[in-house]
Amino acid sequence: MTGALLILRIHFPHKIKSWNFALICAFFAMLISGLNSLDITNHFSTGLKIFILMTLGPTAMNTIFSAVPSAKNIACKYFLISQTFSASTAIFQGIGLTTFGEQLQNGRAAGLAGHPNILGLMAGLAICLCLFLLLQLKNHILISTTALLINFIALLLSGSTSAMIASGLGIMVLLYVMRIGPRAFFTALLLTSAVTLFYIRIFATSESVRNPLERVQQVTGNTEYIGTWDVRTQIYDFAIQKILDNPLIGAGLDDASGIFVHPQDGEVLVHNILIRAWLQGGILLFVAFSTIYIVVIHCIQRSRHTPVNAGTCSVLATVLAFALTSAAFQQTYFWLILVTAWAALANQDHTWKQRFRGNPLISTTQAVVVTHVNTNNET
């Protein structure tokens, strides 16, 4: 990103005022919440990483998109290729093989993403993109359908209920922006059910793989494993109480300041980006992140009349929904996807109005442009 800003002519994203407001709030939140931090070095390391990505990310990516119009197509294509390859390795892991040193983790596949939840998110993004290619552009039907099925199976193998819910929301946003009728929606629902039943039948004989029904039972506490929802509820109660004790300043952005010690699950971070932002960054960081959510919701509503934005809107919806039930607060993959998709939406919206006004035929693929980063050390 820094290289793009140094080499290319800088193009600031359009309609960036709300993002700048969030940026200013995040900056002062970082300075103020450091007063209560237990690890000031880690606090500023986390805060500066988020601040730099929020500052440079949208402008750098918009600069690239403006200088190289085909950058979205290229990055989208290679993301789908790399993610589908990762999803394929997850399928091999699901049948009991070890791929590139990775195997099932507690009955869940991680592919090449390093963690099942990250695989689930990336597979969900790939599903949204493949659906967009099939519905909007109607090209490469066989390849897109194959990639869609592989990533859908990988999403199920990841066992990530957060990613499944987020992906479902992303698909609904895609259909909403594209104005897909109820008939197509129910057809997609039937096909999804059929593939899910096929998946359960294929992996039913494997004792090491947890099917989606078993994951739902685990989340709700109906198995021998720890109920994930019970743990999350206790963490939320802990976080809300801490917020009420100190609603303005925050506890500090370092992990130590936001850890909840669960008697059975050990040290756990808050799995909700808005609650965690308020807990650790105070009211200013909560306002900053809430502003981003409000802006994205507004953009989705506005894009109802611009189906070419459907791919990017669905990706933004997926990643932000995922952040509401995961520990994505300081994770690099989350911020890279978010700022890149936001820049892609702003750039495409401006390009559509300036260059293709009145022409419904767009030759470029409107989709998220994400960097498939190595996240093996991030959970």
Short mmCIF file of C-alpha atoms in Angstrom, two decimals:
data_model
loop_
_atom_site.label_atom_id
_atom_site.label_comp_id
_atom_site.label_asym_id
_atom_site.label_seq_id
_atom_site.Cartn_x
_atom_site.Cartn_y
_atom_site.Cartn_z
CA MET A 1 0.00 0.00 0.00
CA THR A 2 2.81 2.38 0.84
CA GLY A 3 4.48 1.63 -2.49
CA ALA A 4 1.30 2.50 -4.38
CA LEU A 5 1.11 5.86 -2.62
CA LEU A 6 4.77 6.60 -3.34
CA ILE A 7 4.83 5.52 -6.99
CA LEU A 8 1.36 6.28 -8.34
CA ARG A 9 -0.61 9.49 -8.50
CA ILE A 10 -2.75 9.55 -5.37
CA HIS A 11 -6.52 9.31 -5.81
CA PHE A 12 -8.52 9.83 -2.63
CA PRO A 13 -11.73 7.81 -2.37
CA HIS A 14 -14.95 9.69 -3.03
CA LYS A 15 -17.46 10.18 -0.23
CA ILE A 16 -14.78 9.56 2.40
CA LYS A 17 -15.95 12.11 4.98
CA SER A 18 -17.64 9.57 7.23
CA TRP A 19 -14.57 7.34 7.07
CA ASN A 20 -12.37 10.29 8.06
CA PHE A 21 -14.65 10.99 11.03
CA ALA A 22 -14.24 7.38 12.14
CA LEU A 23 -10.51 7.69 11.64
CA ILE A 24 -10.25 10.76 13.87
CA CYS A 25 -12.28 9.06 16.60
CA ALA A 26 -10.09 5.95 16.40
CA PHE A 27 -6.91 8.02 16.69
CA PHE A 28 -8.00 9.82 19.86
CA ALA A 29 -9.38 6.58 21.27
CA MET A 30 -5.94 5.04 20.88
CA LEU A 31 -4.31 7.91 22.75
CA ILE A 32 -6.85 8.11 25.57
CA SER A 33 -7.41 4.39 26.24
CA GLY A 34 -3.66 3.93 26.65
CA LEU A 35 -4.03 5.46 30.12
CA ASN A 36 -5.56 2.20 31.40
CA SER A 37 -3.55 -0.26 29.30
CA LEU A 38 -1.82 -3.18 31.02
CA ASP A 39 0.74 -3.47 28.21
CA ILE A 40 1.40 -0.06 26.68
CA THR A 41 3.72 -1.44 23.98
CA ASN A 42 1.15 -3.93 22.74
CA HIS A 43 -1.53 -1.26 23.07
CA PHE A 44 0.17 1.14 20.66
CA SER A 45 1.25 -1.70 18.38
CA THR A 46 -2.39 -2.77 17.96
CA GLY A 47 -3.69 0.79 17.77
CA LEU A 48 -1.15 1.92 15.20
CA LYS A 49 -1.77 -1.14 13.03
CA ILE A 50 -5.51 -0.43 12.93
CA PHE A 51 -4.94 3.30 12.43
CA ILE A 52 -2.45 2.81 9.59
CA LEU A 53 -4.70 0.33 7.80
CA MET A 54 -7.67 2.69 8.18
CA THR A 55 -5.56 5.65 6.99
CA LEU A 56 -3.56 4.22 4.10
CA GLY A 57 -5.80 1.33 3.09
CA PRO A 58 -8.71 3.04 1.28
CA THR A 59 -6.52 5.68 -0.39
CA ALA A 60 -3.86 3.20 -1.49
CA MET A 61 -6.35 0.72 -2.91
CA ASN A 62 -8.36 3.47 -4.63
CA THR A 63 -5.10 4.75 -6.13
CA ILE A 64 -4.36 1.30 -7.53
CA PHE A 65 -7.89 0.89 -8.89
CA SER A 66 -7.76 4.31 -10.56
CA ALA A 67 -4.30 3.76 -12.08
CA VAL A 68 -4.96 0.17 -13.16
CA PRO A 69 -8.66 -0.33 -14.00
CA SER A 70 -8.18 -4.07 -14.47
CA ALA A 71 -6.74 -4.45 -10.94
CA LYS A 72 -10.14 -5.47 -9.56
CA ASN A 73 -10.54 -8.19 -12.16
CA ILE A 74 -7.03 -9.52 -11.64
CA ALA A 75 -7.15 -9.55 -7.84
CA CYS A 76 -10.64 -11.04 -7.83
CA LYS A 77 -9.54 -13.83 -10.16
CA TYR A 78 -6.44 -14.72 -8.18
CA PHE A 79 -8.30 -14.54 -4.89
CA LEU A 80 -10.83 -17.05 -6.19
CA ILE A 81 -8.07 -19.31 -7.51
CA SER A 82 -6.07 -19.27 -4.28
CA GLN A 83 -9.13 -19.59 -2.03
CA THR A 84 -10.59 -22.43 -4.07
CA PHE A 85 -7.24 -24.21 -3.81
CA SER A 86 -7.33 -23.70 -0.04
CA ALA A 87 -10.92 -24.98 0.02
CA SER A 88 -9.84 -28.06 -1.96
CA THR A 89 -7.18 -28.86 0.64
CA ALA A 90 -9.87 -28.52 3.31
CA ILE A 91 -11.89 -31.22 1.54
CA PHE A 92 -8.86 -33.52 1.55
CA GLN A 93 -8.44 -32.79 5.25
CA GLY A 94 -12.09 -33.71 5.72
CA ILE A 95 -11.52 -37.20 4.34
CA GLY A 96 -8.62 -37.73 6.74
CA LEU A 97 -5.58 -36.62 4.75
CA THR A 98 -2.84 -34.24 5.84
CA THR A 99 -2.27 -31.44 3.32
CA PHE A 100 0.74 -29.13 3.54
CA GLY A 101 1.21 -30.13 7.17
CA GLU A 102 -2.39 -29.26 8.08
CA GLN A 103 -5.11 -31.63 9.24
CA LEU A 104 -8.46 -31.45 11.00
CA GLN A 105 -8.53 -29.32 14.16
CA ASN A 106 -11.10 -30.68 16.61
CA GLY A 107 -13.18 -32.00 13.76
CA ARG A 108 -12.90 -28.79 11.73
CA ALA A 109 -10.88 -28.13 8.57
CA ALA A 110 -8.66 -25.06 8.22
CA GLY A 111 -7.48 -25.52 4.63
CA LEU A 112 -4.47 -23.26 4.14
CA ALA A 113 -5.97 -20.40 6.19
CA GLY A 114 -4.41 -21.48 9.49
CA HIS A 115 -7.71 -21.45 11.41
CA PRO A 116 -11.16 -22.91 10.62
CA ASN A 117 -12.94 -19.59 11.23
CA ILE A 118 -10.71 -17.81 8.71
CA LEU A 119 -11.27 -20.58 6.16
CA GLY A 120 -15.01 -20.20 6.72
CA LEU A 121 -14.90 -16.44 6.15
CA MET A 122 -12.76 -16.73 3.02
CA ALA A 123 -14.98 -19.49 1.64
CA GLY A 124 -18.03 -17.30 2.29
CA LEU A 125 -16.46 -14.42 0.39
CA ALA A 126 -15.64 -16.73 -2.51
CA ILE A 127 -19.25 -17.96 -2.57
CA CYS A 128 -20.53 -14.39 -2.81
CA LEU A 129 -18.13 -13.63 -5.66
CA CYS A 130 -19.00 -16.79 -7.56
CA LEU A 131 -22.70 -16.06 -7.23
CA PHE A 132 -22.10 -12.54 -8.50
CA LEU A 133 -20.21 -13.87 -11.52
CA LEU A 134 -23.02 -16.30 -12.28
CA LEU A 135 -25.93 -13.90 -11.77
CA GLN A 136 -24.54 -10.60 -13.06
CA LEU A 137 -21.94 -11.43 -15.69
CA LYS A 138 -23.18 -14.90 -16.69
CA ASN A 139 -19.75 -16.00 -17.89
CA HIS A 140 -17.41 -18.86 -16.97
CA ILE A 141 -20.48 -20.71 -15.72
CA LEU A 142 -18.84 -24.12 -15.32
CA ILE A 143 -15.74 -22.79 -13.56
CA SER A 144 -17.74 -20.47 -11.30
CA THR A 145 -20.19 -23.24 -10.37
CA THR A 146 -17.37 -25.65 -9.55
CA ALA A 147 -15.60 -23.06 -7.41
CA LEU A 148 -18.90 -22.26 -5.71
CA LEU A 149 -19.53 -25.89 -4.75
CA ILE A 150 -15.95 -26.45 -3.53
CA ASN A 151 -16.06 -23.36 -1.33
CA PHE A 152 -19.50 -24.23 -0.01
CA ILE A 153 -18.27 -27.64 1.11
CA ALA A 154 -15.20 -25.98 2.66
CA LEU A 155 -17.49 -23.57 4.53
CA LEU A 156 -19.33 -26.54 6.02
CA LEU A 157 -16.06 -28.33 6.82
CA SER A 158 -14.77 -25.26 8.65
CA GLY A 159 -17.55 -25.71 11.18
CA SER A 160 -17.65 -21.94 11.68
CA THR A 161 -21.20 -20.95 12.58
CA SER A 162 -20.10 -17.31 12.53
CA ALA A 163 -18.92 -17.64 8.92
CA MET A 164 -22.05 -19.55 7.90
CA ILE A 165 -24.36 -16.87 9.31
CA ALA A 166 -22.23 -14.07 7.84
CA SER A 167 -22.16 -15.78 4.43
CA GLY A 168 -25.93 -16.19 4.50
CA LEU A 169 -26.31 -12.48 5.19
CA GLY A 170 -23.86 -11.65 2.41
CA ILE A 171 -25.84 -13.73 -0.07
CA MET A 172 -29.08 -12.03 1.00
CA VAL A 173 -27.45 -8.63 0.43
CA LEU A 174 -26.25 -9.79 -2.99
CA LEU A 175 -29.77 -10.84 -3.98
CA TYR A 176 -31.22 -7.63 -2.53
CA VAL A 177 -28.90 -5.32 -4.45
CA MET A 178 -29.37 -7.30 -7.65
CA ARG A 179 -33.14 -7.28 -7.18
CA ILE A 180 -33.41 -11.03 -7.47
CA GLY A 181 -37.01 -12.21 -7.16
CA PRO A 182 -38.35 -14.71 -4.60
CA ARG A 183 -38.39 -17.55 -7.14
CA ALA A 184 -34.62 -17.40 -7.61
CA PHE A 185 -34.15 -17.02 -3.86
CA PHE A 186 -36.10 -20.19 -3.06
CA THR A 187 -34.36 -22.04 -5.88
CA ALA A 188 -31.00 -21.12 -4.34
CA LEU A 189 -32.30 -22.22 -0.93
CA LEU A 190 -33.32 -25.62 -2.29
CA LEU A 191 -29.96 -26.10 -4.00
CA THR A 192 -28.15 -25.13 -0.79
CA SER A 193 -30.21 -27.65 1.18
CA ALA A 194 -29.48 -30.36 -1.38
CA VAL A 195 -25.72 -29.75 -1.28
CA THR A 196 -25.80 -29.67 2.53
CA LEU A 197 -27.63 -33.02 2.70
CA PHE A 198 -25.15 -34.45 0.18
CA TYR A 199 -22.28 -33.19 2.34
CA ILE A 200 -23.75 -34.71 5.51
CA ARG A 201 -24.24 -38.04 3.74
CA ILE A 202 -20.68 -38.10 2.39
CA PHE A 203 -19.05 -37.27 5.72
CA ALA A 204 -21.59 -39.06 7.95
CA THR A 205 -19.29 -42.05 8.32
CA SER A 206 -16.37 -39.91 9.45
CA GLU A 207 -16.17 -39.68 13.23
CA SER A 208 -13.54 -36.94 13.04
CA VAL A 209 -15.65 -34.44 11.05
CA ARG A 210 -18.40 -32.46 12.74
CA ASN A 211 -21.32 -31.79 10.44
CA PRO A 212 -23.24 -28.49 10.65
CA LEU A 213 -25.96 -29.99 12.87
CA GLU A 214 -23.35 -31.15 15.38
CA ARG A 215 -21.75 -27.71 15.36
CA VAL A 216 -25.11 -26.08 16.06
CA GLN A 217 -25.64 -28.52 18.92
CA GLN A 218 -22.20 -27.70 20.29
CA VAL A 219 -22.80 -23.95 20.05
CA THR A 220 -26.08 -24.32 21.92
CA GLY A 221 -24.49 -26.59 24.57
CA ASN A 222 -26.27 -29.83 23.60
CA THR A 223 -23.13 -31.96 23.31
CA GLU A 224 -20.30 -33.15 25.53
CA TYR A 225 -18.26 -30.11 24.46
CA ILE A 226 -18.39 -26.65 26.03
CA GLY A 227 -21.39 -24.66 24.77
CA THR A 228 -19.95 -21.83 22.69
CA TRP A 229 -23.00 -19.63 23.12
CA ASP A 230 -22.88 -19.97 26.90
CA VAL A 231 -19.23 -18.91 26.88
CA ARG A 232 -19.96 -15.95 24.58
CA THR A 233 -22.88 -14.85 26.77
CA GLN A 234 -20.69 -14.85 29.86
CA ILE A 235 -18.02 -12.88 28.00
CA TYR A 236 -20.58 -10.30 26.84
CA ASP A 237 -21.87 -9.94 30.41
CA PHE A 238 -18.30 -9.41 31.60
CA ALA A 239 -17.61 -6.84 28.88
CA ILE A 240 -20.84 -4.90 29.45
CA GLN A 241 -20.13 -4.69 33.19
CA LYS A 242 -16.61 -3.40 32.48
CA ILE A 243 -18.04 -0.85 30.05
CA LEU A 244 -20.51 0.38 32.64
CA ASP A 245 -17.64 0.78 35.11
CA ASN A 246 -15.60 2.83 32.64
CA PRO A 247 -17.67 3.87 29.60
CA LEU A 248 -15.53 6.76 28.37
CA ILE A 249 -11.84 5.82 28.35
CA GLY A 250 -11.66 2.07 27.77
CA ALA A 251 -9.37 -0.60 29.16
CA GLY A 252 -6.61 -0.40 26.51
CA LEU A 253 -6.18 -1.99 23.10
CA ASP A 254 -3.71 -4.70 24.15
CA ASP A 255 -5.00 -8.27 24.48
CA ALA A 256 -4.23 -8.44 28.20
CA SER A 257 -6.64 -5.58 28.89
CA GLY A 258 -9.53 -7.33 27.16
CA ILE A 259 -9.09 -10.92 28.30
CA PHE A 260 -11.87 -12.75 30.11
CA VAL A 261 -10.77 -15.82 32.06
CA HIS A 262 -13.37 -18.53 31.64
CA PRO A 263 -13.21 -21.41 34.15
CA GLN A 264 -13.48 -24.05 31.40
CA ASP A 265 -12.37 -22.32 28.23
CA GLY A 266 -9.39 -20.41 29.65
CA GLU A 267 -8.45 -16.91 28.47
CA VAL A 268 -10.94 -15.63 25.90
CA LEU A 269 -11.31 -12.31 24.07
CA VAL A 270 -14.65 -10.67 23.35
CA HIS A 271 -16.06 -12.02 20.08
CA ASN A 272 -17.88 -8.88 18.96
CA ILE A 273 -16.04 -5.99 17.36
CA LEU A 274 -18.41 -3.27 18.59
CA ILE A 275 -18.56 -4.46 22.19
CA ARG A 276 -14.81 -5.04 22.23
CA ALA A 277 -14.19 -1.59 20.72
CA TRP A 278 -16.15 0.04 23.54
CA LEU A 279 -14.58 -2.20 26.19
CA GLN A 280 -10.99 -1.57 25.14
CA GLY A 281 -11.09 1.71 23.22
CA GLY A 282 -13.81 3.56 25.05
CA ILE A 283 -16.75 5.46 23.64
CA LEU A 284 -14.70 7.07 20.84
CA LEU A 285 -13.64 3.76 19.32
CA PHE A 286 -17.19 2.45 19.60
CA VAL A 287 -18.41 5.54 17.71
CA ALA A 288 -15.67 5.04 15.09
CA PHE A 289 -16.57 1.43 14.36
CA SER A 290 -20.31 2.09 14.57
CA THR A 291 -19.87 4.83 11.96
CA ILE A 292 -18.30 2.31 9.59
CA TYR A 293 -21.26 -0.03 10.03
CA ILE A 294 -23.78 2.78 9.45
CA VAL A 295 -21.94 3.93 6.31
CA VAL A 296 -21.84 0.41 4.87
CA ILE A 297 -25.55 -0.13 5.54
CA HIS A 298 -26.28 3.19 3.81
CA CYS A 299 -24.13 2.19 0.82
CA ILE A 300 -25.95 -1.13 0.52
CA GLN A 301 -29.29 0.63 0.54
CA ARG A 302 -28.11 3.18 -2.04
CA SER A 303 -26.67 0.43 -4.27
CA ARG A 304 -30.13 -1.06 -4.68
CA HIS A 305 -30.24 0.87 -7.97
CA THR A 306 -26.71 -0.15 -9.01
CA PRO A 307 -26.52 -3.97 -9.35
CA VAL A 308 -22.90 -3.73 -10.48
CA ASN A 309 -22.05 -2.96 -6.83
CA ALA A 310 -23.73 -6.13 -5.58
CA GLY A 311 -20.51 -8.15 -5.30
CA THR A 312 -18.72 -5.59 -3.17
CA CYS A 313 -21.79 -4.91 -1.01
CA SER A 314 -22.19 -8.62 -0.28
CA VAL A 315 -18.54 -8.90 0.73
CA LEU A 316 -18.76 -5.88 3.02
CA ALA A 317 -21.88 -7.33 4.62
CA THR A 318 -20.21 -10.72 5.09
CA VAL A 319 -17.02 -9.44 6.69
CA LEU A 320 -18.80 -6.98 8.99
CA ALA A 321 -21.35 -9.59 10.06
CA PHE A 322 -18.51 -12.02 10.75
CA ALA A 323 -16.82 -9.42 12.97
CA LEU A 324 -19.91 -9.29 15.19
CA THR A 325 -19.36 -12.88 16.33
CA SER A 326 -15.58 -13.29 16.07
CA ALA A 327 -12.35 -11.90 17.49
CA ALA A 328 -11.53 -9.95 14.32
CA PHE A 329 -10.80 -6.71 16.19
CA GLN A 330 -7.06 -6.48 15.45
CA GLN A 331 -6.75 -9.17 12.77
CA THR A 332 -4.97 -8.06 9.61
CA TYR A 333 -7.12 -10.17 7.27
CA PHE A 334 -10.27 -8.43 8.51
CA TRP A 335 -8.96 -4.90 7.94
CA LEU A 336 -7.43 -5.73 4.55
CA ILE A 337 -10.74 -7.07 3.29
CA LEU A 338 -12.70 -4.18 4.78
CA VAL A 339 -10.60 -1.29 3.48
CA THR A 340 -10.10 -2.89 0.06
CA ALA A 341 -13.79 -3.62 -0.42
CA TRP A 342 -14.68 -0.12 0.76
CA ALA A 343 -12.22 1.42 -1.71
CA ALA A 344 -13.54 -0.83 -4.49
CA LEU A 345 -17.09 0.29 -3.79
CA ALA A 346 -16.17 3.98 -3.73
CA ASN A 347 -14.06 3.67 -6.88
CA GLN A 348 -16.64 1.65 -8.81
CA ASP A 349 -19.46 3.97 -7.80
CA HIS A 350 -17.51 6.97 -9.08
CA THR A 351 -16.39 5.13 -12.24
CA TRP A 352 -19.95 4.05 -12.98
CA LYS A 353 -21.24 7.61 -12.84
CA GLN A 354 -18.35 9.21 -14.72
CA ARG A 355 -17.60 6.69 -17.46
CA PHE A 356 -20.55 4.37 -17.88
CA ARG A 357 -23.53 6.61 -17.21
CA GLY A 358 -26.51 5.24 -19.10
CA ASN A 359 -24.65 2.11 -20.22
CA PRO A 360 -25.75 -1.06 -18.38
CA LEU A 361 -22.99 -3.15 -19.91
CA ILE A 362 -19.91 -3.15 -17.73
CA SER A 363 -16.88 -5.11 -18.84
CA THR A 364 -15.17 -5.16 -15.46
CA THR A 365 -15.94 -7.55 -12.66
CA GLN A 366 -17.34 -5.64 -9.70
CA ALA A 367 -16.22 -7.64 -6.72
CA VAL A 368 -14.14 -7.45 -3.60
CA VAL A 369 -10.43 -7.26 -4.09
CA VAL A 370 -8.81 -9.06 -1.22
CA THR A 371 -5.27 -10.09 -0.50
CA HIS A 372 -5.15 -13.71 0.56
CA VAL A 373 -2.64 -13.16 3.35
CA ASN A 374 -0.91 -15.78 5.39
CA THR A 375 -2.80 -15.84 8.66
CA ASN A 376 -1.29 -18.92 10.24
CA ASN A 377 -0.25 -16.94 13.30
CA GLU A 378 -3.61 -15.18 13.73
CA THR A 379 -6.61 -16.73 15.41
#
